[in-house]
Short mmCIF file of C-alpha atoms and ligand atoms in Angstrom, two decimals:
data_model
loop_
_atom_site.label_atom_id
_atom_site.label_comp_id
_atom_site.label_asym_id
_atom_site.label_seq_id
_atom_site.Cartn_x
_atom_site.Cartn_y
_atom_site.Cartn_z
CA UNK A 393 -15.45 -12.51 16.06
CA UNK A 394 -12.26 -11.06 17.91
CA UNK A 395 -8.34 -12.91 17.07
CA UNK A 396 -6.05 -14.82 19.14
CA UNK A 397 -1.53 -12.96 18.36
CA UNK A 398 0.88 -14.15 19.55
CA UNK A 399 4.58 -11.94 18.49
CA UNK A 400 7.23 -9.21 19.99
CA UNK A 401 6.24 -7.33 21.81
CA UNK A 402 9.91 -5.00 21.50
CA UNK A 403 11.51 -1.71 22.76
CA UNK A 404 13.44 -0.78 19.06
CA UNK A 405 15.79 1.59 18.34
CA UNK A 406 15.39 2.74 15.25
CA UNK A 407 17.26 5.06 12.88
CA UNK A 408 15.75 7.27 9.25
CA UNK A 409 17.06 9.61 7.55
CA UNK A 410 14.40 11.39 9.05
CA UNK A 411 15.17 10.60 12.69
CA UNK A 412 15.87 8.43 15.83
CA UNK A 413 14.44 6.48 18.38
CA UNK A 414 15.99 4.44 21.08
CA UNK A 415 13.75 1.82 22.85
CA UNK A 416 10.86 3.04 21.84
CA UNK A 417 7.37 0.57 21.90
CA UNK A 418 7.37 -2.17 19.13
CA UNK A 419 7.12 -5.57 18.32
CA UNK A 420 5.19 -7.23 15.48
CA UNK A 421 2.83 -8.55 18.31
CA UNK A 422 2.77 -4.95 19.22
CA UNK A 423 1.79 -3.58 15.73
CA UNK A 424 -0.73 -5.79 15.03
CA UNK A 425 -2.88 -5.20 17.89
CA UNK A 426 -3.24 -1.70 18.32
CA UNK A 427 -4.40 -1.79 14.39
CA UNK A 428 -6.66 -4.60 14.83
CA UNK A 429 -8.21 -2.93 17.89
CA UNK A 430 -9.94 -0.36 15.55
CA UNK A 431 -11.98 -3.20 14.27
CA UNK A 432 -12.86 -5.95 17.23
CA UNK A 433 -11.49 -7.12 19.64
CA UNK A 434 -7.66 -8.77 20.07
CA UNK A 435 -5.96 -11.06 23.02
CA UNK A 436 -2.45 -11.10 23.03
CA UNK A 437 -0.02 -13.64 23.55
CA UNK A 438 3.74 -12.79 24.61
CA UNK A 439 5.83 -11.66 27.02
CA UNK A 440 8.32 -9.21 28.05
CA UNK A 441 11.08 -8.38 30.53
CA UNK A 442 10.51 -6.38 34.29
CA UNK A 443 12.93 -4.36 31.98
CA UNK A 444 9.03 -3.02 29.79
CA UNK A 445 7.26 -0.19 30.83
CA UNK A 446 4.50 0.11 32.10
CA UNK A 447 3.28 2.96 30.28
CA UNK A 448 3.26 0.53 27.79
CA UNK A 449 1.00 -1.54 29.08
CA UNK A 450 -1.19 1.32 30.30
CA UNK A 451 -1.47 2.07 27.04
CA UNK A 452 -2.59 -0.90 25.61
CA UNK A 453 -4.77 -1.44 27.48
CA UNK A 454 -6.15 2.49 26.46
CA UNK A 455 -6.88 0.29 23.45
CA UNK A 456 -8.80 -2.06 25.12
CA UNK A 457 -6.34 -4.96 24.25
CA UNK A 458 -7.28 -8.49 26.14
CA UNK A 459 -3.67 -8.39 27.83
CA UNK A 460 -3.92 -11.61 30.50
CA UNK A 461 -2.05 -13.37 27.92
CA UNK A 462 1.00 -10.56 27.83
CA UNK A 463 3.61 -12.70 30.51
CA UNK A 464 6.25 -9.91 32.87
CA UNK A 465 9.04 -13.12 33.44
CA UNK A 466 12.94 -12.36 34.48
CA UNK A 467 15.09 -10.55 32.05
CA UNK A 468 15.31 -8.20 29.70
CA UNK A 469 12.79 -7.44 27.32
CA UNK A 470 12.65 -8.84 23.46
CA UNK A 471 14.98 -5.79 22.16
CA UNK A 472 15.27 -5.04 17.77
CA UNK A 473 17.61 -1.74 16.13
CA UNK A 474 17.59 -1.68 12.48
CA UNK A 475 18.33 1.61 10.43
CA UNK A 476 16.89 2.25 7.02
CA UNK A 477 19.00 4.34 4.10
CA UNK A 478 16.84 6.39 1.78
CA UNK A 479 15.30 3.85 0.08
CA UNK A 480 12.49 3.27 2.81
CA UNK A 481 11.99 -0.52 1.81
CA UNK A 482 14.22 -2.46 3.46
CA UNK A 483 15.59 -2.70 6.52
CA UNK A 484 18.51 -3.29 7.56
CA UNK A 485 18.55 -5.57 11.68
CA UNK A 486 21.43 -4.22 13.35
CA UNK A 487 20.81 -6.54 16.75
CA UNK A 488 18.22 -8.60 17.24
CA UNK A 489 17.77 -9.81 21.42
CA UNK A 490 15.57 -12.18 21.61
CA UNK A 491 16.11 -12.17 25.70
CA UNK A 492 13.10 -13.27 27.93
CA UNK A 493 11.46 -15.08 24.42
CA UNK A 494 14.46 -17.35 24.68
CA UNK A 495 12.77 -19.53 27.06
CA UNK A 496 9.20 -18.63 26.23
CA UNK A 497 6.62 -21.35 26.50
CA UNK A 498 3.12 -19.55 25.81
CA UNK A 499 1.05 -21.41 27.91
CA UNK A 500 -2.04 -19.70 26.27
CA UNK A 501 -5.09 -18.73 29.50
CA UNK A 502 -8.74 -20.78 28.76
CA UNK A 503 -10.58 -17.54 27.27
CA UNK A 504 -8.13 -17.96 24.86
CA UNK A 505 -8.70 -22.15 23.56
CA UNK A 506 -11.49 -21.34 22.25
CA UNK A 507 -10.11 -18.43 20.15
CA UNK A 508 -11.31 -19.00 15.57
CA UNK A 509 -9.19 -16.30 14.36
CA UNK A 510 -5.80 -17.05 14.91
CA UNK A 511 -2.29 -14.40 13.39
CA UNK A 512 0.66 -15.65 14.19
CA UNK A 513 2.82 -11.87 13.96
CA UNK A 514 6.95 -12.85 12.95
CA UNK A 515 8.01 -14.84 16.32
CA UNK A 516 9.79 -17.84 16.54
CA UNK A 517 8.03 -20.49 13.98
CA UNK A 518 8.47 -22.98 17.80
CA UNK A 519 6.14 -20.70 19.56
CA UNK A 520 3.56 -20.43 16.68
CA UNK A 521 2.72 -23.77 16.65
CA UNK A 522 2.52 -23.94 19.71
CA UNK A 523 0.09 -21.41 19.90
CA UNK A 524 -1.53 -22.96 17.26
CA UNK A 525 -1.22 -26.46 19.22
CA UNK A 526 -3.68 -25.29 22.43
CA UNK A 527 -6.58 -23.56 20.32
CA UNK A 528 -9.99 -26.04 20.27
CA UNK A 529 -11.49 -24.81 16.99
CA UNK A 530 -9.44 -22.26 15.07
CA UNK A 531 -11.31 -21.31 11.60
CA UNK A 532 -8.35 -19.11 9.91
CA UNK A 533 -4.86 -19.04 10.88
CA UNK A 534 -2.86 -16.33 9.55
CA UNK A 535 0.63 -16.10 10.18
CA UNK A 536 4.05 -13.95 8.65
CA UNK A 537 7.79 -14.39 9.70
CA UNK A 538 10.81 -12.56 7.88
CA UNK A 539 14.39 -13.40 7.14
CA UNK A 540 16.23 -13.90 9.97
CA UNK A 541 13.35 -17.31 11.28
CA UNK A 542 13.92 -18.38 7.20
CA UNK A 543 17.65 -18.40 8.03
CA UNK A 544 17.82 -19.58 11.56
CA UNK A 545 14.58 -22.13 11.69
CA UNK A 546 14.03 -22.76 8.22
CA UNK A 547 13.16 -26.27 9.03
CA UNK A 548 10.69 -25.35 12.16
CA UNK A 549 8.60 -22.52 9.58
CA UNK A 550 7.67 -25.23 7.47
CA UNK A 551 6.38 -27.33 9.70
CA UNK A 552 4.17 -24.84 11.01
CA UNK A 553 3.43 -22.87 7.41
CA UNK A 554 1.50 -26.57 6.84
CA UNK A 555 -0.99 -25.07 9.70
CA UNK A 556 -1.60 -21.56 8.57
CA UNK A 557 -4.40 -20.62 5.66
CA UNK A 558 -2.88 -17.35 5.19
CA UNK A 559 0.28 -16.11 5.43
CA UNK A 560 1.80 -12.56 4.32
CA UNK A 561 5.64 -12.07 4.06
CA UNK A 562 7.27 -9.69 1.91
CA UNK A 563 8.83 -9.55 -1.83
CA UNK A 564 12.15 -10.37 -0.66
CA UNK A 565 10.73 -13.06 1.70
CA UNK A 566 8.73 -14.79 -0.64
CA UNK A 567 11.88 -15.25 -2.61
CA UNK A 568 14.21 -16.79 -0.23
CA UNK A 569 11.27 -18.64 1.49
CA UNK A 570 10.56 -20.29 -2.17
CA UNK A 571 14.00 -19.63 -3.22
CA UNK A 572 13.01 -18.40 -6.63
CA UNK A 573 13.34 -14.86 -8.14
CA UNK A 574 9.98 -14.59 -9.65
CA UNK A 575 7.26 -13.51 -7.75
CA UNK A 576 4.47 -15.63 -9.68
CA UNK A 577 6.50 -19.00 -9.42
CA UNK A 578 7.87 -18.32 -6.44
CA UNK A 579 4.32 -17.65 -5.32
CA UNK A 580 2.69 -21.20 -6.70
CA UNK A 581 5.38 -22.93 -4.67
CA UNK A 582 4.72 -21.12 -1.40
CA UNK A 583 1.07 -22.03 -1.77
CA UNK A 584 1.97 -26.11 -1.67
CA UNK A 585 3.86 -25.27 2.10
CA UNK A 586 0.01 -24.87 3.57
CA UNK A 587 -1.31 -21.62 2.43
CA UNK A 588 -4.19 -21.37 0.69
CA UNK A 589 -4.09 -16.99 0.30
CA UNK A 590 -0.16 -16.11 0.04
CA UNK A 591 -0.20 -11.88 0.58
CA UNK A 592 3.16 -9.97 -0.64
CA UNK A 593 3.81 -6.92 0.79
CA UNK A 594 6.23 -4.60 -1.91
CA UNK A 595 6.66 -1.93 0.43
CA UNK A 596 5.72 1.33 -1.19
CA UNK A 597 5.09 -0.17 -3.38
CA UNK A 598 1.56 -1.94 -2.30
CA UNK A 599 0.17 -5.78 -2.15
CA UNK A 600 -0.28 -8.40 -4.45
CA UNK A 601 -2.77 -11.39 -3.09
CA UNK A 602 -2.50 -14.75 -4.46
CA UNK A 603 -5.87 -16.80 -3.59
CA UNK A 604 -6.01 -20.11 -5.45
CA UNK A 605 -6.87 -18.95 -9.21
CA UNK A 606 -7.51 -14.75 -8.03
CA UNK A 607 -4.77 -12.30 -8.32
CA UNK A 608 -4.98 -8.76 -6.77
CA UNK A 609 -3.12 -5.76 -6.84
CA UNK A 610 -3.88 -3.00 -4.67
CA UNK A 611 -1.22 0.58 -4.56
CA UNK A 612 -0.01 1.78 -1.71
CA UNK A 613 -1.15 5.17 -0.38
CA UNK A 614 1.85 7.94 -1.98
CA UNK A 615 2.38 10.22 1.16
CA UNK A 616 4.70 12.85 1.20
CA UNK A 617 5.25 12.08 4.57
CA UNK A 618 7.21 8.54 5.27
CA UNK A 619 8.83 8.74 9.00
CA UNK A 620 9.62 5.59 9.75
CA UNK A 621 8.12 2.16 7.87
CA UNK A 622 8.80 0.77 11.19
CA UNK A 623 5.71 -1.69 12.32
CA UNK A 624 3.86 -0.79 8.44
CA UNK A 625 3.43 -5.08 7.60
CA UNK A 626 2.62 -5.78 11.14
CA UNK A 627 -0.19 -2.77 10.85
CA UNK A 628 -0.79 -3.80 7.64
CA UNK A 629 -1.95 -8.18 8.98
CA UNK A 630 -3.53 -6.01 11.41
CA UNK A 631 -5.80 -3.78 9.51
CA UNK A 632 -6.89 -6.92 7.63
CA UNK A 633 -7.43 -9.30 10.55
CA UNK A 634 -9.13 -6.87 12.21
CA UNK A 635 -11.86 -5.88 9.67
CA UNK A 636 -12.47 -8.68 7.97
CA UNK A 637 -12.68 -10.08 11.79
CA UNK A 638 -15.57 -7.42 11.79
CA UNK A 639 -17.75 -7.93 8.77
CA UNK A 640 -17.02 -12.56 8.94
CA UNK A 641 -16.69 -13.22 5.89
CA UNK A 642 -13.53 -13.99 3.62
CA UNK A 643 -14.77 -14.43 0.44
CA UNK A 644 -12.79 -13.43 -2.51
CA UNK A 645 -13.92 -9.83 -2.81
CA UNK A 646 -13.83 -9.53 1.20
CA UNK A 647 -10.60 -10.30 1.17
CA UNK A 648 -9.74 -7.81 -1.44
CA UNK A 649 -11.27 -5.00 0.44
CA UNK A 650 -9.92 -6.70 3.62
CA UNK A 651 -6.46 -5.44 1.83
CA UNK A 652 -6.67 -2.09 0.56
CA UNK A 653 -7.91 -2.02 4.59
CA UNK A 654 -4.84 -3.20 5.55
CA UNK A 655 -2.56 -0.89 3.50
CA UNK A 656 -4.90 2.79 4.86
CA UNK A 657 -4.07 1.44 8.06
CA UNK A 658 -0.56 0.90 6.81
CA UNK A 659 0.11 3.99 5.37
CA UNK A 660 -0.36 5.88 9.04
CA UNK A 661 1.94 3.52 10.33
CA UNK A 662 4.65 4.95 8.15
CA UNK A 663 3.79 8.23 9.11
CA UNK A 664 5.11 9.17 12.33
CA UNK A 665 7.99 6.89 14.66
CA UNK A 666 7.74 3.84 17.13
CA UNK A 667 3.36 3.71 17.69
CA UNK A 668 2.70 7.01 17.08
CA UNK A 669 0.83 6.78 13.61
CA UNK A 670 -2.18 4.41 15.52
CA UNK A 671 -2.05 5.49 18.92
CA UNK A 672 -5.12 7.44 17.72
CA UNK A 673 -6.24 7.43 15.15
CA UNK A 674 -11.22 7.85 15.04
CA UNK A 675 -12.99 6.25 12.65
CA UNK A 676 -13.89 8.29 10.24
CA UNK A 677 -10.23 9.37 9.56
CA UNK A 678 -9.61 5.18 8.39
CA UNK A 679 -12.74 5.41 6.16
CA UNK A 680 -11.75 8.69 4.29
CA UNK A 681 -8.46 7.08 3.19
CA UNK A 682 -10.47 3.44 2.52
CA UNK A 683 -12.00 5.80 0.05
CA UNK A 684 -9.26 8.01 -1.11
CA UNK A 685 -7.49 4.26 -1.31
CA UNK A 686 -10.71 3.78 -3.95
CA UNK A 687 -9.87 6.96 -6.57
CA UNK A 688 -6.84 5.97 -6.33
CA UNK A 689 -6.96 2.21 -8.14
CA UNK A 690 -10.47 2.72 -9.72
CA UNK A 691 -10.64 3.18 -13.79
CA UNK A 692 -13.97 2.07 -15.70
CA UNK A 693 -14.03 -1.13 -18.38
CA UNK A 694 -13.38 -0.61 -21.84
P1 LIG B 2195 7.55 -4.79 9.84
O1 LIG B 2195 6.06 -4.50 10.33
O2 LIG B 2195 8.21 -5.55 9.51
O3 LIG B 2195 8.30 -3.08 10.62
O4 LIG B 2195 8.44 -5.22 11.78
C1 LIG B 2195 9.26 -4.48 13.32
C2 LIG B 2195 8.83 -5.11 14.50
O5 LIG B 2195 9.11 -6.52 13.75
C3 LIG B 2195 9.53 -4.62 14.78
O6 LIG B 2195 9.29 -3.71 15.84
C4 LIG B 2195 10.46 -5.50 15.69
O7 LIG B 2195 10.76 -5.00 17.09
C5 LIG B 2195 10.19 -6.76 15.31
N1 LIG B 2195 11.02 -8.05 14.84
C6 LIG B 2195 12.74 -7.75 14.18
N2 LIG B 2195 12.95 -8.49 14.06
C7 LIG B 2195 11.22 -9.69 14.99
C8 LIG B 2195 12.23 -10.60 14.99
N3 LIG B 2195 13.58 -12.08 13.69
N4 LIG B 2195 10.66 -12.23 15.70
C9 LIG B 2195 10.48 -10.92 15.85
N5 LIG B 2195 9.71 -9.93 16.18
C10 LIG B 2195 10.75 -8.71 15.65
#
């Protein structure tokens, strides 16, 4: 079972208290697919401009990511610039240049239309829906979004959410989307908009999953060196969905393990800028950190 992902492929300029990068490889679909590629086959739907460096395409190919749906269009690649203060939990967006995404109308290659697992990574909700419409019989549709789209395309986003089974967004976005300050009440409200499962990303405080009557909480890995949180959310989603695709079972127990696998992958991403932390991991390294997570939060019954 492979995964189809639509999202941004970007050039990011990021500044944190620990350093900065200019026009580095980024984008929601990029982080997602590299993380998921450790577990399953991934096919990408996105667009880049003529200025997109070939070395980035070659790198994605080394991860065996299917790029048949990555279009090159006249114009400039999507660019995002952001900075973080010492509180690395909040990204401050300095610039969002949609560029080639402004006119992108995704036409899925025929081989993509049989996908059963779909991830709608953070991008215009209209594009997310266009992709879903072309898939014959999707089994699970998961999605992400962000404040930019909640503010600028709220009505379109609410339409897309009606098609979504699993939504992964951060804590501030839950409050913004639900218009509700209490997280549990906000989650209930979002679960009435379409998704059956809501995953709330809480930065260095971990993740919360609301799945019907069951609520699960996983910590974030307590790292000594966090350099750049960019892409942590997309990497989380890549680990989460990639693991689920590899075990082909969506029971609550497996969703919990997948949530930890997402957190494992995100913990590698924040240790370096751009894709540095997840470029070349080995499976034993991933497993080792998974087991450290287990020890971190394991406790005995009374
Ligand atoms: P996150 O996992 O939330 O840190 O996502 C960071 C990535 O999202 C960056 O690599 C950006 O290129 C990308 N990004 C930022 N803003 C947007 C947007 N409005 N639409 C799509 N992708 C975005």
